[in-house]
Amino acid sequence: MNTQLNRNFNTYFIESRFISVAVAIVVVLMRFLMFTKRGLDESPINDSNFVWNSIEPLLQSFPTLSFAASTLSIFFVAFLISEINNRFGIIRMRTSMPFYIPLIVFSLHPQFLRFTPDFPALILVLLSVFPLLGTYQTHKTNRPIFQFSALLAMASLFQIYAILLIPVWIIALKALSEVNFRSLLASIFGISVVYWIAFAFYVFADNIPGFVAPICNLIEIYDFTQIPNFSVPQWGFISTFVFIVLYFIIVDNRQIVRERSFTKKALYLSMSIIIVSLLLHVLFLSHTIFWIYVAIAFLTIIIAHFYTNVTSYQVIYSFAVFIVLMIFYMVINTFTELSPF
């Protein structure tokens, strides 16, 4: 019986390409239903970016355009996560989970219906992973470090906080290959090229304060002398989210120890990014939710790896519970306003 359960799970939920098509259709329909029922979140976009002020008025005038752009963005995010897995063989088995799990997770809340600067910033962060992982066991790191530094700098034009990931990427580079003085110069050059172009536009527009304003957000951290003003349901939601993150990190770690060296490093990198992102979210609490986007994206890699390498029927049942909870939360956010956030 358990063997048959494993076989069916592998056939219909791991290896099947039809599941991706089915989930994609359901996600589009549920997002459209949530959009018609709830509309778009009207929370203001902060000034922690260089380019969004010229884009946001158009999106506010055409909410459908914002919804369509966000929907395309989650598909692109899912595609990139799937490509990272396929390109570098992080999950050795054939699996569709790296594609369809992000589609589900990034459609759970009305916040994801609106096209915000978090989406293009996240896409550029994921693109920067390709040159980073491509440095594994190579001594020619100057070009990749220039590429991922430039991509993260471009991401910071949409969300200035993305620039804080460059030290994390350089530390990861040290684990994957090697870092030398020339590599650090390449990183600085990659950042400088992007920011010099951005600075030139602000100079020609005679708006130097506009260039400085987003950078100032990096020093505006949360006042930890005050306890966050969350309600009891909100604290419960936060605790549940942290529990889910820790659960998947802990249980997947048992699978990771049996993986080959590169897979271990790639997955431990994902875990590190999740933890760093959540810590940075606390540091910039109430200023941005960009770090939640980053943490969720890399968490889906961990979730996909864990469930693809499943060997027990208890874990298969936990996958069923996980999916049901996600659908239940999506339905709540579609038809009610009971969600704490």
CSV table of C-alpha atoms in Angstrom, one decimal:
chain,number,residue,atom,x,y,z
A,1,MET,CA,0.0,0.0,0.0
A,2,ASN,CA,2.7,2.4,1.0
A,3,THR,CA,4.7,1.5,-2.2
A,4,GLN,CA,1.6,2.3,-4.3
A,5,LEU,CA,1.1,5.6,-2.4
A,6,ASN,CA,4.8,6.5,-3.2
A,7,ARG,CA,4.4,5.5,-6.8
A,8,ASN,CA,1.2,7.6,-7.2
A,9,PHE,CA,2.8,10.6,-5.5
A,10,ASN,CA,5.8,10.4,-7.7
A,11,THR,CA,3.7,10.0,-10.8
A,12,TYR,CA,1.1,12.7,-10.2
A,13,PHE,CA,2.7,15.3,-8.0
A,14,ILE,CA,6.5,15.1,-8.6
A,15,GLU,CA,7.3,14.0,-12.1
A,16,SER,CA,4.1,14.8,-13.9
A,17,ARG,CA,4.2,17.9,-16.2
A,18,PHE,CA,0.4,18.0,-16.2
A,19,ILE,CA,0.4,19.0,-12.6
A,20,SER,CA,2.2,22.2,-13.5
A,21,VAL,CA,-0.4,23.0,-16.2
A,22,ALA,CA,-3.2,22.2,-13.8
A,23,VAL,CA,-1.8,24.4,-11.0
A,24,ALA,CA,-1.1,27.2,-13.4
A,25,ILE,CA,-4.7,27.3,-14.6
A,26,VAL,CA,-6.1,27.1,-11.1
A,27,VAL,CA,-3.7,29.8,-9.9
A,28,VAL,CA,-4.7,32.2,-12.7
A,29,LEU,CA,-8.4,31.6,-12.0
A,30,MET,CA,-8.0,32.0,-8.2
A,31,ARG,CA,-5.9,35.1,-8.6
A,32,PHE,CA,-8.5,36.6,-11.0
A,33,LEU,CA,-11.3,35.7,-8.5
A,34,MET,CA,-9.4,37.3,-5.6
A,35,PHE,CA,-8.8,40.3,-7.8
A,36,THR,CA,-12.5,40.7,-8.6
A,37,LYS,CA,-13.5,40.1,-4.9
A,38,ARG,CA,-10.8,42.0,-3.1
A,39,GLY,CA,-9.2,44.4,-5.6
A,40,LEU,CA,-5.7,45.6,-5.1
A,41,ASP,CA,-4.0,46.6,-1.9
A,42,GLU,CA,-3.8,50.4,-1.6
A,43,SER,CA,-0.8,50.6,0.8
A,44,PRO,CA,1.6,53.3,-0.4
A,45,ILE,CA,4.9,52.3,-2.0
A,46,ASN,CA,7.9,53.6,0.0
A,47,ASP,CA,10.7,55.7,-1.4
A,48,SER,CA,13.3,52.9,-1.1
A,49,ASN,CA,13.8,52.8,-4.9
A,50,PHE,CA,15.0,54.9,-7.8
A,51,VAL,CA,12.6,54.2,-10.6
A,52,TRP,CA,9.2,53.3,-9.2
A,53,ASN,CA,7.8,56.8,-8.8
A,54,SER,CA,7.5,57.1,-12.6
A,55,ILE,CA,5.9,53.7,-12.9
A,56,GLU,CA,3.4,53.7,-10.0
A,57,PRO,CA,1.0,56.4,-11.4
A,58,LEU,CA,0.4,54.3,-14.5
A,59,LEU,CA,-0.3,51.2,-12.4
A,60,GLN,CA,-2.7,53.1,-10.2
A,61,SER,CA,-4.6,54.4,-13.2
A,62,PHE,CA,-4.9,50.9,-14.7
A,63,PRO,CA,-5.3,48.3,-11.8
A,64,THR,CA,-5.8,45.5,-14.4
A,65,LEU,CA,-2.4,46.2,-15.8
A,66,SER,CA,-0.9,46.0,-12.3
A,67,PHE,CA,-2.7,42.7,-11.7
A,68,ALA,CA,-1.6,41.3,-15.1
A,69,ALA,CA,2.0,42.3,-14.5
A,70,SER,CA,2.1,40.7,-11.0
A,71,THR,CA,0.6,37.5,-12.4
A,72,LEU,CA,3.3,37.4,-15.2
A,73,SER,CA,5.9,38.1,-12.5
A,74,ILE,CA,5.0,35.1,-10.4
A,75,PHE,CA,5.2,32.9,-13.5
A,76,PHE,CA,8.6,34.3,-14.3
A,77,VAL,CA,9.7,33.8,-10.7
A,78,ALA,CA,8.5,30.2,-10.8
A,79,PHE,CA,10.3,29.7,-14.1
A,80,LEU,CA,13.6,31.1,-12.7
A,81,ILE,CA,13.4,28.9,-9.6
A,82,SER,CA,12.7,25.9,-11.8
A,83,GLU,CA,15.6,26.8,-14.2
A,84,ILE,CA,18.0,27.2,-11.2
A,85,ASN,CA,17.1,23.6,-10.3
A,86,ASN,CA,17.3,22.3,-13.9
A,87,ARG,CA,20.5,24.2,-14.8
A,88,PHE,CA,22.5,23.1,-11.7
A,89,GLY,CA,20.8,19.8,-10.8
A,90,ILE,CA,20.0,20.8,-7.2
A,91,ILE,CA,17.2,18.2,-7.2
A,92,ARG,CA,18.6,15.1,-8.9
A,93,MET,CA,15.2,13.6,-9.6
A,94,ARG,CA,12.9,15.0,-12.4
A,95,THR,CA,10.4,17.1,-10.6
A,96,SER,CA,7.8,19.8,-11.4
A,97,MET,CA,7.6,21.1,-7.8
A,98,PRO,CA,10.1,24.0,-8.2
A,99,PHE,CA,7.7,25.5,-10.7
A,100,TYR,CA,4.3,25.0,-9.3
A,101,ILE,CA,5.0,25.5,-5.6
A,102,PRO,CA,6.1,29.1,-6.1
A,103,LEU,CA,3.0,29.7,-8.1
A,104,ILE,CA,0.8,28.6,-5.2
A,105,VAL,CA,2.8,30.4,-2.5
A,106,PHE,CA,2.9,33.7,-4.4
A,107,SER,CA,-0.8,33.6,-4.9
A,108,LEU,CA,-2.0,33.2,-1.3
A,109,HIS,CA,-2.4,36.8,-0.3
A,110,PRO,CA,-3.9,39.9,-2.0
A,111,GLN,CA,-0.6,41.6,-1.6
A,112,PHE,CA,0.8,39.5,-4.4
A,113,LEU,CA,-1.9,40.7,-6.8
A,114,ARG,CA,-0.4,44.1,-7.0
A,115,PHE,CA,2.7,44.8,-9.1
A,116,THR,CA,5.2,46.4,-6.7
A,117,PRO,CA,8.9,47.0,-7.0
A,118,ASP,CA,9.5,43.9,-5.0
A,119,PHE,CA,8.7,41.7,-8.0
A,120,PRO,CA,11.3,43.1,-10.4
A,121,ALA,CA,13.8,43.3,-7.6
A,122,LEU,CA,13.2,39.6,-6.7
A,123,ILE,CA,13.5,38.6,-10.4
A,124,LEU,CA,16.9,40.2,-10.6
A,125,VAL,CA,18.0,38.6,-7.3
A,126,LEU,CA,17.1,35.2,-8.8
A,127,LEU,CA,18.9,36.0,-12.0
A,128,SER,CA,22.0,36.8,-10.0
A,129,VAL,CA,22.0,33.2,-8.6
A,130,PHE,CA,22.9,31.8,-12.0
A,131,PRO,CA,26.4,33.5,-12.2
A,132,LEU,CA,26.9,32.8,-8.5
A,133,LEU,CA,26.3,29.0,-8.7
A,134,GLY,CA,28.1,28.9,-12.1
A,135,THR,CA,31.4,29.8,-10.2
A,136,TYR,CA,31.5,26.3,-8.6
A,137,GLN,CA,35.0,24.9,-8.8
A,138,THR,CA,36.3,27.5,-11.2
A,139,HIS,CA,39.2,29.9,-10.7
A,140,LYS,CA,37.8,32.5,-13.2
A,141,THR,CA,35.4,34.3,-10.9
A,142,ASN,CA,35.9,37.9,-12.1
A,143,ARG,CA,33.2,37.8,-14.8
A,144,PRO,CA,30.6,36.0,-12.7
A,145,ILE,CA,31.1,38.3,-9.7
A,146,PHE,CA,30.8,41.3,-11.9
A,147,GLN,CA,27.5,39.9,-13.3
A,148,PHE,CA,25.9,39.1,-10.0
A,149,SER,CA,27.0,42.3,-8.5
A,150,ALA,CA,25.6,44.3,-11.4
A,151,LEU,CA,22.3,42.3,-11.2
A,152,LEU,CA,22.0,42.9,-7.5
A,153,ALA,CA,22.8,46.6,-8.1
A,154,MET,CA,20.0,46.7,-10.7
A,155,ALA,CA,17.7,45.0,-8.2
A,156,SER,CA,18.5,47.7,-5.7
A,157,LEU,CA,17.2,50.3,-8.2
A,158,PHE,CA,13.8,48.8,-7.5
A,159,GLN,CA,14.4,48.0,-3.9
A,160,ILE,CA,17.5,49.6,-2.3
A,161,TYR,CA,17.7,46.8,0.3
A,162,ALA,CA,18.8,44.3,-2.4
A,163,ILE,CA,22.2,45.8,-2.3
A,164,LEU,CA,22.7,44.2,1.2
A,165,LEU,CA,22.7,40.8,-0.5
A,166,ILE,CA,26.1,41.5,-2.2
A,167,PRO,CA,28.1,40.5,1.0
A,168,VAL,CA,26.0,37.4,1.3
A,169,TRP,CA,26.8,36.5,-2.4
A,170,ILE,CA,30.5,37.1,-1.9
A,171,ILE,CA,30.6,34.9,1.2
A,172,ALA,CA,28.7,32.2,-0.8
A,173,LEU,CA,31.3,32.6,-3.6
A,174,LYS,CA,34.0,31.9,-1.1
A,175,ALA,CA,32.3,28.6,-0.3
A,176,LEU,CA,31.8,27.7,-3.9
A,177,SER,CA,35.1,28.8,-5.4
A,178,GLU,CA,37.5,31.5,-4.3
A,179,VAL,CA,37.6,35.2,-3.6
A,180,ASN,CA,40.6,37.4,-4.2
A,181,PHE,CA,41.3,41.1,-4.5
A,182,ARG,CA,40.5,41.2,-8.2
A,183,SER,CA,37.2,39.5,-7.5
A,184,LEU,CA,36.3,42.2,-5.0
A,185,LEU,CA,37.3,44.9,-7.5
A,186,ALA,CA,35.1,43.2,-10.1
A,187,SER,CA,32.2,43.4,-7.6
A,188,ILE,CA,32.8,47.1,-6.9
A,189,PHE,CA,33.0,47.7,-10.7
A,190,GLY,CA,29.7,45.9,-11.3
A,191,ILE,CA,28.0,48.1,-8.7
A,192,SER,CA,29.6,51.3,-9.9
A,193,VAL,CA,28.6,50.8,-13.5
A,194,VAL,CA,24.9,50.5,-12.5
A,195,TYR,CA,24.9,53.4,-10.0
A,196,TRP,CA,27.0,55.7,-12.2
A,197,ILE,CA,24.3,55.4,-14.9
A,198,ALA,CA,21.5,56.0,-12.4
A,199,PHE,CA,23.4,58.9,-10.9
A,200,ALA,CA,23.9,60.4,-14.4
A,201,PHE,CA,20.1,60.4,-15.0
A,202,TYR,CA,19.5,62.2,-11.7
A,203,VAL,CA,22.2,64.8,-12.5
A,204,PHE,CA,20.7,65.6,-15.9
A,205,ALA,CA,17.3,65.9,-14.1
A,206,ASP,CA,18.8,68.2,-11.6
A,207,ASN,CA,17.5,66.0,-8.8
A,208,ILE,CA,20.5,64.9,-6.6
A,209,PRO,CA,18.3,64.7,-3.5
A,210,GLY,CA,16.1,62.1,-5.3
A,211,PHE,CA,19.2,60.0,-5.8
A,212,VAL,CA,20.3,60.2,-2.2
A,213,ALA,CA,16.8,59.6,-0.7
A,214,PRO,CA,16.6,55.8,-1.4
A,215,ILE,CA,20.1,55.2,0.0
A,216,CYS,CA,19.1,56.9,3.2
A,217,ASN,CA,16.5,54.1,3.8
A,218,LEU,CA,19.4,51.8,4.5
A,219,ILE,CA,20.0,53.5,7.9
A,220,GLU,CA,16.3,53.7,8.8
A,221,ILE,CA,16.0,50.6,10.9
A,222,TYR,CA,13.3,49.6,13.3
A,223,ASP,CA,13.2,51.2,16.8
A,224,PHE,CA,13.8,48.1,18.9
A,225,THR,CA,13.0,50.1,22.1
A,226,GLN,CA,9.4,49.6,21.2
A,227,ILE,CA,7.5,46.3,21.0
A,228,PRO,CA,5.8,45.9,17.6
A,229,ASN,CA,2.1,46.8,17.8
A,230,PHE,CA,0.7,43.5,16.5
A,231,SER,CA,-2.6,41.9,17.5
A,232,VAL,CA,-2.9,38.5,19.0
A,233,PRO,CA,-4.0,36.9,15.7
A,234,GLN,CA,-1.1,38.7,13.9
A,235,TRP,CA,1.4,37.3,16.5
A,236,GLY,CA,-0.2,33.9,15.9
A,237,PHE,CA,0.3,34.2,12.2
A,238,ILE,CA,3.9,35.3,12.6
A,239,SER,CA,4.6,32.3,14.9
A,240,THR,CA,3.0,29.9,12.4
A,241,PHE,CA,5.1,31.3,9.5
A,242,VAL,CA,8.3,31.1,11.5
A,243,PHE,CA,7.4,27.5,12.6
A,244,ILE,CA,6.8,26.5,8.9
A,245,VAL,CA,10.1,28.0,7.9
A,246,LEU,CA,12.0,26.3,10.7
A,247,TYR,CA,10.2,23.0,10.1
A,248,PHE,CA,11.2,22.8,6.4
A,249,ILE,CA,14.7,23.8,7.1
A,250,ILE,CA,15.1,21.2,9.8
A,251,VAL,CA,13.5,18.3,8.1
A,252,ASP,CA,15.2,19.0,4.8
A,253,ASN,CA,18.5,19.1,6.5
A,254,ARG,CA,18.2,15.4,7.0
A,255,GLN,CA,17.9,14.9,3.2
A,256,ILE,CA,20.8,17.4,2.5
A,257,VAL,CA,23.4,15.5,4.4
A,258,ARG,CA,23.1,12.6,1.9
A,259,GLU,CA,23.5,14.9,-1.2
A,260,ARG,CA,26.6,15.6,-3.2
A,261,SER,CA,28.9,18.5,-2.3
A,262,PHE,CA,27.5,21.0,-4.8
A,263,THR,CA,23.9,20.3,-3.9
A,264,LYS,CA,24.7,20.7,-0.2
A,265,LYS,CA,26.2,24.1,-0.8
A,266,ALA,CA,23.4,25.3,-3.0
A,267,LEU,CA,20.7,24.2,-0.5
A,268,TYR,CA,22.6,25.5,2.5
A,269,LEU,CA,23.0,28.8,0.5
A,270,SER,CA,19.2,28.9,0.1
A,271,MET,CA,18.7,28.3,3.8
A,272,SER,CA,21.2,31.0,4.7
A,273,ILE,CA,19.4,33.4,2.4
A,274,ILE,CA,16.1,32.6,4.1
A,275,ILE,CA,17.5,33.2,7.5
A,276,VAL,CA,19.3,36.4,6.5
A,277,SER,CA,16.2,37.7,4.8
A,278,LEU,CA,14.0,37.1,7.8
A,279,LEU,CA,16.6,38.8,10.1
A,280,LEU,CA,16.8,41.8,7.7
A,281,HIS,CA,13.0,41.9,7.6
A,282,VAL,CA,13.1,42.3,11.4
A,283,LEU,CA,15.8,44.9,11.1
A,284,PHE,CA,13.7,47.0,8.6
A,285,LEU,CA,10.3,46.1,10.1
A,286,SER,CA,7.5,48.3,8.9
A,287,HIS,CA,9.8,49.8,6.2
A,288,THR,CA,9.6,47.1,3.6
A,289,ILE,CA,8.3,43.6,2.9
A,290,PHE,CA,10.9,42.9,0.2
A,291,TRP,CA,12.7,40.4,2.4
A,292,ILE,CA,9.5,38.3,2.8
A,293,TYR,CA,9.5,38.0,-1.0
A,294,VAL,CA,13.1,36.8,-1.0
A,295,ALA,CA,12.6,34.4,1.9
A,296,ILE,CA,9.5,32.8,0.3
A,297,ALA,CA,11.2,32.4,-3.1
A,298,PHE,CA,14.2,30.5,-1.6
A,299,LEU,CA,11.9,28.6,0.8
A,300,THR,CA,10.1,27.1,-2.1
A,301,ILE,CA,13.4,25.5,-3.2
A,302,ILE,CA,13.7,23.8,0.2
A,303,ILE,CA,10.1,22.7,0.1
A,304,ALA,CA,10.5,21.2,-3.4
A,305,HIS,CA,13.7,19.4,-2.5
A,306,PHE,CA,12.2,18.0,0.7
A,307,TYR,CA,9.0,16.6,-0.9
A,308,THR,CA,10.8,15.4,-4.1
A,309,ASN,CA,13.1,13.2,-2.0
A,310,VAL,CA,10.3,11.9,0.2
A,311,THR,CA,10.5,8.3,1.2
A,312,SER,CA,7.7,7.8,3.8
A,313,TYR,CA,4.0,8.0,3.6
A,314,GLN,CA,3.9,10.3,6.7
A,315,VAL,CA,5.7,12.9,4.6
A,316,ILE,CA,3.3,12.4,1.7
A,317,TYR,CA,0.4,13.0,4.1
A,318,SER,CA,2.1,16.2,5.3
A,319,PHE,CA,2.3,17.4,1.7
A,320,ALA,CA,-1.4,16.9,1.4
A,321,VAL,CA,-1.9,18.9,4.6
A,322,PHE,CA,0.4,21.6,3.4
A,323,ILE,CA,-1.4,22.0,0.1
A,324,VAL,CA,-4.9,21.9,1.8
A,325,LEU,CA,-3.7,24.6,4.2
A,326,MET,CA,-2.4,26.8,1.3
A,327,ILE,CA,-5.7,26.4,-0.5
A,328,PHE,CA,-7.7,27.1,2.6
A,329,TYR,CA,-5.7,30.3,3.3
A,330,MET,CA,-6.2,31.4,-0.4
A,331,VAL,CA,-9.9,30.9,-0.1
A,332,ILE,CA,-10.0,32.9,3.2
A,333,ASN,CA,-8.2,35.7,1.5
A,334,THR,CA,-10.5,35.6,-1.5
A,335,PHE,CA,-13.9,35.6,0.2
A,336,THR,CA,-13.2,37.1,3.6
A,337,GLU,CA,-11.0,39.6,5.4
A,338,LEU,CA,-10.2,37.3,8.2
A,339,SER,CA,-6.5,37.1,7.5
A,340,PRO,CA,-4.4,38.9,10.2
A,341,PHE,CA,-2.4,40.8,7.6
